Amino acid sequence: ARPLYGRGPEGIVAPVGANHQPTGDHLPRASSGRVSLRFQCAVFALALGFGLAINELNLHQVKARNPGNTPSNSKSTVYGYTIWSIDNEWYLKPAHNLLEGRGYTVDPRDPRLLVRRTPGYPFFYLLPPLVFGERGAFLAIRFTQLALAAAAAVLLGRAGLALTGQAPLAKATMLLQALCPFPMFYAYYTVTEALHPALVTLAFFCFARALRSAGHGAALLAGAVAGIAALVRPIDGLLLPAFLAGAVVEGGLSRMARGLRTGVLVAVGFLLTLAPWAVRNALVTGGDLVLLEKYHDDDPMGYGGAYIGFRTWWSSWDNPGTEEYVAPILEEVAAGGPARCLERV
Protein backbone atom coordinates (compact mmCIF):
# COMPACT_ATOMS: atom_id res chain seq x y z
CA ALA A 1 0.00 0.00 0.00
CA ARG A 2 1.22 3.49 -0.78
CA PRO A 3 2.00 5.65 2.25
CA LEU A 4 -0.17 8.66 2.90
CA TYR A 5 1.61 11.94 2.62
CA GLY A 6 1.03 14.84 4.97
CA ARG A 7 2.64 18.20 5.62
CA GLY A 8 4.85 18.49 8.68
CA PRO A 9 5.30 21.43 11.01
CA GLU A 10 8.01 22.90 8.80
CA GLY A 11 5.83 22.55 5.70
CA ILE A 12 7.90 19.67 4.29
CA VAL A 13 6.02 16.84 2.62
CA ALA A 14 6.77 13.59 4.42
CA PRO A 15 5.20 10.13 4.69
CA VAL A 16 2.83 9.55 7.54
CA GLY A 17 4.50 7.22 9.99
CA ALA A 18 4.92 6.59 13.69
CA ASN A 19 6.67 9.91 14.22
CA HIS A 20 4.43 12.06 12.06
CA GLN A 21 0.71 12.60 11.85
CA PRO A 22 -0.96 15.07 9.47
CA THR A 23 -2.63 18.00 11.17
CA GLY A 24 -6.38 18.35 11.12
CA ASP A 25 -6.11 21.34 8.79
CA HIS A 26 -4.66 19.26 5.96
CA LEU A 27 -6.24 16.61 3.80
CA PRO A 28 -3.57 14.03 2.87
CA ARG A 29 -3.70 12.08 -0.36
CA ALA A 30 -1.82 9.10 -1.66
CA SER A 31 1.12 10.32 -3.70
CA SER A 32 2.94 8.69 -6.57
CA GLY A 33 5.43 11.34 -7.61
CA ARG A 34 5.59 14.80 -9.03
CA VAL A 35 5.41 16.45 -12.44
CA SER A 36 8.75 17.91 -13.47
CA LEU A 37 9.12 21.47 -14.69
CA ARG A 38 10.53 20.11 -17.95
CA PHE A 39 7.36 18.12 -18.59
CA GLN A 40 5.18 21.14 -17.79
CA CYS A 41 7.17 23.31 -20.21
CA ALA A 42 6.86 20.62 -22.87
CA VAL A 43 3.09 20.51 -22.41
CA PHE A 44 2.91 24.30 -22.66
CA ALA A 45 4.91 24.23 -25.91
CA LEU A 46 2.74 21.40 -27.28
CA ALA A 47 -0.48 23.28 -26.47
CA LEU A 48 0.92 26.48 -27.95
CA GLY A 49 1.95 24.76 -31.16
CA PHE A 50 -1.34 22.90 -31.48
CA GLY A 51 -3.37 26.05 -30.89
CA LEU A 52 -1.27 28.02 -33.34
CA ALA A 53 -1.72 25.36 -36.02
CA ILE A 54 -5.52 25.09 -35.85
CA ASN A 55 -6.03 28.85 -35.60
CA GLU A 56 -3.68 29.66 -38.48
CA LEU A 57 -5.46 27.05 -40.56
CA ASN A 58 -8.82 28.62 -39.77
CA LEU A 59 -7.49 32.12 -40.48
CA HIS A 60 -6.09 30.94 -43.82
CA GLN A 61 -9.44 29.41 -44.78
CA VAL A 62 -11.33 32.60 -43.88
CA LYS A 63 -8.97 34.74 -45.98
CA ALA A 64 -9.13 32.32 -48.91
CA ARG A 65 -12.92 32.21 -48.96
CA ASN A 66 -13.37 35.96 -48.50
CA PRO A 67 -10.52 37.67 -50.37
CA GLY A 68 -12.33 41.00 -50.30
CA ASN A 69 -12.76 40.71 -46.51
CA THR A 70 -16.42 41.63 -46.66
CA PRO A 71 -17.61 41.84 -43.02
CA SER A 72 -19.29 38.59 -42.09
CA ASN A 73 -19.57 36.83 -38.75
CA SER A 74 -16.70 34.32 -38.39
CA LYS A 75 -16.01 34.66 -42.13
CA SER A 76 -13.90 37.82 -42.25
CA THR A 77 -10.91 39.20 -40.38
CA VAL A 78 -9.85 42.25 -38.41
CA TYR A 79 -6.66 43.59 -39.99
CA GLY A 80 -5.91 40.02 -41.05
CA TYR A 81 -5.02 39.09 -37.46
CA THR A 82 -8.23 37.92 -35.78
CA ILE A 83 -11.60 36.58 -36.90
CA TRP A 84 -14.33 39.19 -37.00
CA SER A 85 -17.29 38.50 -34.72
CA ILE A 86 -20.65 40.22 -34.37
CA ASP A 87 -19.93 40.31 -30.63
CA ASN A 88 -17.13 42.83 -31.22
CA GLU A 89 -19.84 45.47 -30.98
CA TRP A 90 -20.61 44.37 -27.43
CA TYR A 91 -17.10 43.72 -26.13
CA LEU A 92 -14.84 46.21 -27.91
CA LYS A 93 -17.11 49.26 -28.22
CA PRO A 94 -17.35 49.85 -24.43
CA ALA A 95 -13.55 49.89 -24.21
CA HIS A 96 -13.28 52.34 -27.11
CA ASN A 97 -15.93 54.61 -25.58
CA LEU A 98 -14.13 54.54 -22.24
CA LEU A 99 -10.79 55.40 -23.83
CA GLU A 100 -12.42 58.24 -25.76
CA GLY A 101 -14.02 59.74 -22.66
CA ARG A 102 -17.63 58.69 -23.32
CA GLY A 103 -17.88 56.34 -20.37
CA TYR A 104 -18.26 52.60 -20.15
CA THR A 105 -21.19 51.79 -22.42
CA VAL A 106 -21.93 50.25 -25.79
CA ASP A 107 -23.85 53.36 -26.86
CA PRO A 108 -23.69 56.63 -24.86
CA ARG A 109 -27.06 57.65 -26.32
CA ASP A 110 -28.89 54.71 -24.70
CA PRO A 111 -28.92 54.68 -20.87
CA ARG A 112 -30.17 51.08 -20.88
CA LEU A 113 -26.75 49.95 -22.06
CA LEU A 114 -24.82 51.32 -19.09
CA VAL A 115 -24.78 47.89 -17.44
CA ARG A 116 -24.30 45.84 -20.62
CA ARG A 117 -21.98 44.08 -20.90
CA THR A 118 -19.99 42.92 -17.91
CA PRO A 119 -16.58 44.63 -17.96
CA GLY A 120 -14.23 41.64 -17.88
CA TYR A 121 -13.40 41.30 -21.57
CA PRO A 122 -13.63 45.01 -22.46
CA PHE A 123 -11.16 45.76 -19.67
CA PHE A 124 -8.91 42.96 -20.94
CA TYR A 125 -8.97 44.73 -24.32
CA LEU A 126 -8.16 48.17 -22.87
CA LEU A 127 -4.38 47.90 -22.62
CA PRO A 128 -3.31 46.48 -26.03
CA PRO A 129 -4.52 49.48 -28.11
CA LEU A 130 -2.65 51.84 -25.79
CA VAL A 131 0.57 49.84 -26.11
CA PHE A 132 0.44 48.48 -29.66
CA GLY A 133 -2.06 50.77 -31.39
CA GLU A 134 -5.40 49.74 -32.85
CA ARG A 135 -3.97 47.43 -35.51
CA GLY A 136 -1.25 45.84 -33.40
CA ALA A 137 -3.69 45.25 -30.53
CA PHE A 138 -5.41 42.42 -32.40
CA LEU A 139 -2.10 40.70 -33.11
CA ALA A 140 -1.10 40.99 -29.44
CA ILE A 141 -4.49 39.78 -28.19
CA ARG A 142 -4.53 36.63 -30.27
CA PHE A 143 -1.11 35.51 -29.00
CA THR A 144 -1.96 36.47 -25.42
CA GLN A 145 -5.13 34.38 -25.54
CA LEU A 146 -3.24 31.52 -27.12
CA ALA A 147 -0.61 31.62 -24.36
CA LEU A 148 -3.29 31.69 -21.67
CA ALA A 149 -5.02 28.66 -23.18
CA ALA A 150 -1.69 26.80 -23.25
CA ALA A 151 -0.93 27.73 -19.64
CA ALA A 152 -4.40 26.51 -18.64
CA ALA A 153 -3.50 23.01 -19.84
CA VAL A 154 -0.61 22.94 -17.37
CA LEU A 155 -2.65 24.43 -14.52
CA LEU A 156 -5.45 21.91 -14.97
CA GLY A 157 -3.00 19.07 -14.52
CA ARG A 158 -1.43 20.73 -11.50
CA ALA A 159 -4.88 21.12 -9.96
CA GLY A 160 -5.42 17.40 -10.44
CA LEU A 161 -2.06 16.70 -8.84
CA ALA A 162 -2.98 18.83 -5.83
CA LEU A 163 -6.27 16.99 -5.39
CA THR A 164 -5.12 13.41 -6.01
CA GLY A 165 -1.35 13.34 -5.62
CA GLN A 166 -1.21 11.13 -8.73
CA ALA A 167 1.45 12.33 -11.17
CA PRO A 168 0.41 9.97 -14.03
CA LEU A 169 -3.15 11.30 -13.83
CA ALA A 170 -1.88 14.88 -13.77
CA LYS A 171 0.31 14.29 -16.83
CA ALA A 172 -2.52 12.66 -18.77
CA THR A 173 -4.80 15.59 -17.90
CA MET A 174 -2.22 18.09 -19.14
CA LEU A 175 -1.75 16.26 -22.44
CA LEU A 176 -5.47 15.82 -23.07
CA GLN A 177 -6.15 19.50 -22.39
CA ALA A 178 -3.19 20.60 -24.50
CA LEU A 179 -4.64 18.76 -27.50
CA CYS A 180 -8.27 19.73 -26.91
CA PRO A 181 -9.35 22.00 -29.79
CA PHE A 182 -12.38 23.58 -28.14
CA PRO A 183 -10.73 26.10 -25.76
CA MET A 184 -7.93 26.70 -28.28
CA PHE A 185 -10.15 27.43 -31.26
CA TYR A 186 -11.32 30.81 -29.94
CA ALA A 187 -7.82 32.25 -29.41
CA TYR A 188 -8.06 34.24 -32.66
CA TYR A 189 -11.46 35.73 -31.75
CA THR A 190 -12.07 38.79 -29.58
CA VAL A 191 -14.85 37.13 -27.58
CA THR A 192 -15.28 35.93 -24.01
CA GLU A 193 -14.94 32.29 -25.07
CA ALA A 194 -11.28 33.01 -25.78
CA LEU A 195 -10.53 34.17 -22.23
CA HIS A 196 -12.88 32.55 -19.74
CA PRO A 197 -11.65 28.90 -20.03
CA ALA A 198 -8.22 29.97 -18.76
CA LEU A 199 -9.79 31.93 -15.90
CA VAL A 200 -12.02 29.01 -14.92
CA THR A 201 -8.96 26.74 -14.89
CA LEU A 202 -6.98 29.22 -12.80
CA ALA A 203 -9.86 29.51 -10.32
CA PHE A 204 -10.05 25.71 -10.09
CA PHE A 205 -6.28 25.49 -9.54
CA CYS A 206 -6.46 28.03 -6.71
CA PHE A 207 -9.41 26.18 -5.20
CA ALA A 208 -7.53 22.88 -5.33
CA ARG A 209 -4.61 24.53 -3.53
CA ALA A 210 -7.03 25.93 -0.95
CA LEU A 211 -8.31 22.43 -0.18
CA ARG A 212 -4.75 21.23 0.43
CA SER A 213 -3.52 24.20 2.45
CA ALA A 214 -4.37 25.67 5.83
CA GLY A 215 -3.76 29.20 4.54
CA HIS A 216 -6.58 31.61 3.77
CA GLY A 217 -4.93 33.22 0.73
CA ALA A 218 -5.62 30.43 -1.76
CA ALA A 219 -9.33 30.33 -0.89
CA LEU A 220 -9.68 34.10 -1.20
CA LEU A 221 -7.76 34.02 -4.48
CA ALA A 222 -9.96 31.20 -5.82
CA GLY A 223 -13.05 33.30 -5.12
CA ALA A 224 -11.50 36.42 -6.62
CA VAL A 225 -10.48 34.66 -9.84
CA ALA A 226 -13.94 33.08 -10.06
CA GLY A 227 -15.39 36.58 -9.71
CA ILE A 228 -13.18 37.86 -12.53
CA ALA A 229 -14.28 34.92 -14.67
CA ALA A 230 -17.93 35.82 -13.98
CA LEU A 231 -17.25 39.42 -15.00
CA VAL A 232 -15.89 38.06 -18.27
CA ARG A 233 -18.70 35.56 -18.82
CA PRO A 234 -21.62 35.67 -16.33
CA ILE A 235 -22.32 31.94 -16.55
CA ASP A 236 -19.04 31.46 -14.68
CA GLY A 237 -20.83 32.74 -11.60
CA LEU A 238 -21.79 29.07 -11.16
CA LEU A 239 -18.24 28.53 -9.94
CA LEU A 240 -19.25 30.02 -6.59
CA PRO A 241 -21.91 27.43 -5.62
CA ALA A 242 -19.73 24.70 -7.12
CA PHE A 243 -16.77 25.72 -4.95
CA LEU A 244 -18.95 26.07 -1.87
CA ALA A 245 -20.33 22.57 -2.35
CA GLY A 246 -16.88 21.21 -3.11
CA ALA A 247 -15.37 22.69 0.04
CA VAL A 248 -18.04 21.16 2.27
CA VAL A 249 -18.09 17.75 0.56
CA GLU A 250 -14.30 17.45 0.46
CA GLY A 251 -13.99 18.25 4.14
CA GLY A 252 -16.59 15.68 5.13
CA LEU A 253 -18.18 15.46 8.55
CA SER A 254 -14.84 15.20 10.32
CA ARG A 255 -13.63 18.49 8.88
CA MET A 256 -16.93 20.30 8.40
CA ALA A 257 -15.68 23.47 10.12
CA ARG A 258 -12.67 23.68 7.84
CA GLY A 259 -14.82 23.12 4.77
CA LEU A 260 -17.24 25.85 5.82
CA ARG A 261 -14.36 28.21 6.51
CA THR A 262 -12.89 27.58 3.06
CA GLY A 263 -16.30 28.12 1.47
CA VAL A 264 -16.81 31.41 3.31
CA LEU A 265 -13.40 32.66 2.20
CA VAL A 266 -14.15 31.74 -1.40
CA ALA A 267 -17.47 33.61 -1.21
CA VAL A 268 -15.77 36.67 0.30
CA GLY A 269 -13.20 36.75 -2.48
CA PHE A 270 -15.92 36.35 -5.12
CA LEU A 271 -18.20 39.07 -3.74
CA LEU A 272 -15.38 41.53 -3.13
CA THR A 273 -14.43 41.20 -6.79
CA LEU A 274 -17.97 41.91 -7.96
CA ALA A 275 -18.59 44.71 -5.45
CA PRO A 276 -17.08 47.62 -7.46
CA TRP A 277 -19.13 46.69 -10.53
CA ALA A 278 -22.32 46.36 -8.46
CA VAL A 279 -21.76 49.73 -6.75
CA ARG A 280 -21.09 51.42 -10.08
CA ASN A 281 -24.27 49.91 -11.55
CA ALA A 282 -26.32 51.09 -8.58
CA LEU A 283 -25.05 54.61 -9.14
CA VAL A 284 -25.76 54.74 -12.89
CA THR A 285 -29.17 53.03 -12.69
CA GLY A 286 -30.52 54.93 -9.70
CA GLY A 287 -30.27 52.09 -7.20
CA ASP A 288 -30.70 48.83 -9.15
CA LEU A 289 -28.72 45.86 -7.85
CA VAL A 290 -26.95 44.43 -10.90
CA LEU A 291 -24.19 41.99 -9.99
CA LEU A 292 -23.72 40.76 -13.54
CA GLU A 293 -26.26 41.50 -16.28
CA LYS A 294 -30.01 42.05 -16.51
CA TYR A 295 -32.25 40.22 -18.97
CA HIS A 296 -35.66 41.23 -17.63
CA ASP A 297 -38.46 41.40 -20.17
CA ASP A 298 -39.59 44.79 -18.88
CA ASP A 299 -36.06 46.22 -18.86
CA PRO A 300 -34.38 44.76 -21.93
CA MET A 301 -31.09 46.64 -21.67
CA GLY A 302 -31.09 46.78 -25.45
CA TYR A 303 -31.39 43.02 -25.85
CA GLY A 304 -33.38 41.48 -23.03
CA GLY A 305 -35.00 38.15 -22.32
CA ALA A 306 -38.02 38.70 -24.55
CA TYR A 307 -35.80 39.67 -27.48
CA ILE A 308 -33.62 36.63 -26.98
CA GLY A 309 -36.77 34.49 -26.93
CA PHE A 310 -37.95 36.06 -30.17
CA ARG A 311 -34.59 35.42 -31.83
CA THR A 312 -34.69 31.78 -30.67
CA TRP A 313 -38.17 31.37 -32.14
CA TRP A 314 -37.14 32.98 -35.41
CA SER A 315 -33.92 30.96 -35.69
CA SER A 316 -35.88 27.73 -35.26
CA TRP A 317 -37.49 28.47 -38.62
CA ASP A 318 -34.35 29.57 -40.40
CA ASN A 319 -30.62 29.86 -39.73
CA PRO A 320 -28.92 32.38 -37.41
CA GLY A 321 -28.03 34.54 -40.40
CA THR A 322 -31.57 35.87 -40.31
CA GLU A 323 -30.59 38.12 -37.43
CA GLU A 324 -29.20 40.50 -40.06
CA TYR A 325 -32.84 40.94 -41.09
CA VAL A 326 -34.29 40.72 -37.60
CA ALA A 327 -32.00 43.33 -36.00
CA PRO A 328 -33.45 46.36 -37.85
CA ILE A 329 -36.96 45.17 -37.02
CA LEU A 330 -36.12 44.84 -33.34
CA GLU A 331 -34.56 48.29 -33.35
CA GLU A 332 -37.53 49.83 -35.13
CA VAL A 333 -40.19 48.49 -32.77
CA ALA A 334 -38.19 48.09 -29.56
CA ALA A 335 -40.45 50.52 -27.75
CA GLY A 336 -43.45 48.30 -28.43
CA GLY A 337 -41.85 45.02 -27.39
CA PRO A 338 -41.73 41.59 -29.06
CA ALA A 339 -45.45 41.47 -29.84
CA ARG A 340 -45.05 44.26 -32.37
CA CYS A 341 -41.97 42.51 -33.74
CA LEU A 342 -44.13 39.52 -34.62
CA GLU A 343 -46.76 41.78 -36.19
CA ARG A 344 -44.08 43.50 -38.26
CA VAL A 345 -42.71 40.18 -39.51
CSV table of N, CA and C in Angstrom, one decimal, residues 7 22-29 162-163 206-220 243-267:
chain,number,residue,atom,x,y,z
A,7,ARG,N,1.7,17.1,5.6
A,7,ARG,CA,2.6,18.2,5.6
A,7,ARG,C,3.1,18.4,7.1
A,22,PRO,N,-0.5,13.8,10.1
A,22,PRO,CA,-1.0,15.1,9.5
A,22,PRO,C,-1.9,15.8,10.4
A,23,THR,N,-1.8,17.1,10.3
A,23,THR,CA,-2.6,18.0,11.2
A,23,THR,C,-4.0,18.0,10.7
A,24,GLY,N,-5.0,18.4,11.5
A,24,GLY,CA,-6.4,18.4,11.1
A,24,GLY,C,-6.7,19.3,10.0
A,25,ASP,N,-5.8,20.3,9.8
A,25,ASP,CA,-6.1,21.3,8.8
A,25,ASP,C,-5.7,20.9,7.4
A,26,HIS,N,-5.1,19.7,7.2
A,26,HIS,CA,-4.7,19.3,6.0
A,26,HIS,C,-5.4,18.0,5.6
A,27,LEU,N,-5.6,17.8,4.3
A,27,LEU,CA,-6.2,16.6,3.8
A,27,LEU,C,-5.2,15.8,3.0
A,28,PRO,N,-4.6,14.8,3.6
A,28,PRO,CA,-3.6,14.0,2.9
A,28,PRO,C,-4.1,13.2,1.7
A,29,ARG,N,-3.3,12.9,0.8
A,29,ARG,CA,-3.7,12.1,-0.4
A,29,ARG,C,-2.5,11.1,-0.7
A,162,ALA,N,-2.7,18.4,-7.2
A,162,ALA,CA,-3.0,18.8,-5.8
A,162,ALA,C,-4.1,18.1,-5.2
A,163,LEU,N,-5.1,17.7,-5.9
A,163,LEU,CA,-6.3,17.0,-5.4
A,163,LEU,C,-6.0,15.5,-5.2
A,206,CYS,N,-6.5,27.4,-8.0
A,206,CYS,CA,-6.5,28.0,-6.7
A,206,CYS,C,-7.3,27.3,-5.7
A,207,PHE,N,-8.5,26.9,-6.1
A,207,PHE,CA,-9.4,26.2,-5.2
A,207,PHE,C,-8.8,24.8,-4.8
A,208,ALA,N,-8.2,24.1,-5.7
A,208,ALA,CA,-7.5,22.9,-5.3
A,208,ALA,C,-6.4,23.1,-4.3
A,209,ARG,N,-5.7,24.2,-4.5
A,209,ARG,CA,-4.6,24.5,-3.5
A,209,ARG,C,-5.2,24.9,-2.2
A,210,ALA,N,-6.4,25.6,-2.2
A,210,ALA,CA,-7.0,25.9,-1.0
A,210,ALA,C,-7.5,24.7,-0.2
A,211,LEU,N,-7.9,23.7,-0.9
A,211,LEU,CA,-8.3,22.4,-0.2
A,211,LEU,C,-7.1,21.7,0.4
A,212,ARG,N,-5.9,21.9,-0.1
A,212,ARG,CA,-4.8,21.2,0.4
A,212,ARG,C,-3.9,22.1,1.3
A,213,SER,N,-4.3,23.3,1.7
A,213,SER,CA,-3.5,24.2,2.5
A,213,SER,C,-4.3,24.8,3.6
A,214,ALA,N,-3.7,25.1,4.7
A,214,ALA,CA,-4.4,25.7,5.8
A,214,ALA,C,-4.5,27.2,5.7
A,215,GLY,N,-3.8,27.8,4.7
A,215,GLY,CA,-3.8,29.2,4.5
A,215,GLY,C,-5.1,29.7,4.0
A,216,HIS,N,-5.3,31.0,4.2
A,216,HIS,CA,-6.6,31.6,3.8
A,216,HIS,C,-6.4,32.2,2.4
A,217,GLY,N,-5.2,32.5,2.0
A,217,GLY,CA,-4.9,33.2,0.7
A,217,GLY,C,-5.4,32.5,-0.5
A,218,ALA,N,-5.2,31.2,-0.6
A,218,ALA,CA,-5.6,30.4,-1.8
A,218,ALA,C,-7.1,30.4,-1.9
A,219,ALA,N,-7.9,30.3,-0.8
A,219,ALA,CA,-9.3,30.3,-0.9
A,219,ALA,C,-9.8,31.7,-1.3
A,220,LEU,N,-9.3,32.8,-0.8
A,220,LEU,CA,-9.7,34.1,-1.2
A,220,LEU,C,-9.4,34.3,-2.7
A,243,PHE,N,-17.9,25.7,-5.9
A,243,PHE,CA,-16.8,25.7,-5.0
A,243,PHE,C,-17.3,25.6,-3.5
A,244,LEU,N,-18.4,26.2,-3.2
A,244,LEU,CA,-19.0,26.1,-1.9
A,244,LEU,C,-19.3,24.6,-1.6
A,245,ALA,N,-20.0,24.0,-2.5
A,245,ALA,CA,-20.3,22.6,-2.4
A,245,ALA,C,-19.1,21.7,-2.3
A,246,GLY,N,-18.1,22.0,-3.1
A,246,GLY,CA,-16.9,21.2,-3.1
A,246,GLY,C,-16.1,21.3,-1.8
A,247,ALA,N,-16.1,22.5,-1.2
A,247,ALA,CA,-15.4,22.7,0.0
A,247,ALA,C,-16.0,21.9,1.2
A,248,VAL,N,-17.3,21.9,1.2
A,248,VAL,CA,-18.0,21.2,2.3
A,248,VAL,C,-17.9,19.7,2.1
A,249,VAL,N,-18.1,19.2,0.8
A,249,VAL,CA,-18.1,17.7,0.6
A,249,VAL,C,-16.7,17.2,0.8
A,250,GLU,N,-15.7,17.9,0.3
A,250,GLU,CA,-14.3,17.4,0.5
A,250,GLU,C,-13.9,17.3,1.9
A,251,GLY,N,-14.3,18.3,2.7
A,251,GLY,CA,-14.0,18.3,4.1
A,251,GLY,C,-14.7,17.1,4.9
A,252,GLY,N,-15.9,16.8,4.5
A,252,GLY,CA,-16.6,15.7,5.1
A,252,GLY,C,-17.0,16.1,6.5
A,253,LEU,N,-17.7,15.2,7.2
A,253,LEU,CA,-18.2,15.5,8.5
A,253,LEU,C,-17.1,15.7,9.5
A,254,SER,N,-15.9,15.0,9.4
A,254,SER,CA,-14.8,15.2,10.3
A,254,SER,C,-14.2,16.6,10.2
A,255,ARG,N,-14.3,17.2,9.1
A,255,ARG,CA,-13.6,18.5,8.9
A,255,ARG,C,-14.6,19.5,8.4
A,256,MET,N,-15.9,19.4,8.9
A,256,MET,CA,-16.9,20.3,8.4
A,256,MET,C,-16.6,21.8,8.7
A,257,ALA,N,-16.0,22.1,9.8
A,257,ALA,CA,-15.7,23.5,10.1
A,257,ALA,C,-14.7,24.0,9.1
A,258,ARG,N,-13.7,23.2,8.8
A,258,ARG,CA,-12.7,23.7,7.8
A,258,ARG,C,-13.3,23.9,6.5
A,259,GLY,N,-14.2,23.0,6.1
A,259,GLY,CA,-14.8,23.1,4.8
A,259,GLY,C,-15.7,24.4,4.7
A,260,LEU,N,-16.4,24.6,5.8
A,260,LEU,CA,-17.2,25.9,5.8
A,260,LEU,C,-16.4,27.1,5.8
A,261,ARG,N,-15.3,27.1,6.5
A,261,ARG,CA,-14.4,28.2,6.5
A,261,ARG,C,-13.8,28.5,5.1
A,262,THR,N,-13.4,27.4,4.4
A,262,THR,CA,-12.9,27.6,3.1
A,262,THR,C,-14.0,28.1,2.2
A,263,GLY,N,-15.2,27.6,2.3
A,263,GLY,CA,-16.3,28.1,1.5
A,263,GLY,C,-16.6,29.6,1.7
A,264,VAL,N,-16.6,30.0,3.0
A,264,VAL,CA,-16.8,31.4,3.3
A,264,VAL,C,-15.7,32.3,2.7
A,265,LEU,N,-14.5,31.9,2.8
A,265,LEU,CA,-13.4,32.7,2.2
A,265,LEU,C,-13.5,32.8,0.7
A,266,VAL,N,-13.9,31.7,0.0
A,266,VAL,CA,-14.1,31.7,-1.4
A,266,VAL,C,-15.3,32.7,-1.7
A,267,ALA,N,-16.3,32.7,-1.0
A,267,ALA,CA,-17.5,33.6,-1.2
A,267,ALA,C,-17.1,35.1,-1.0
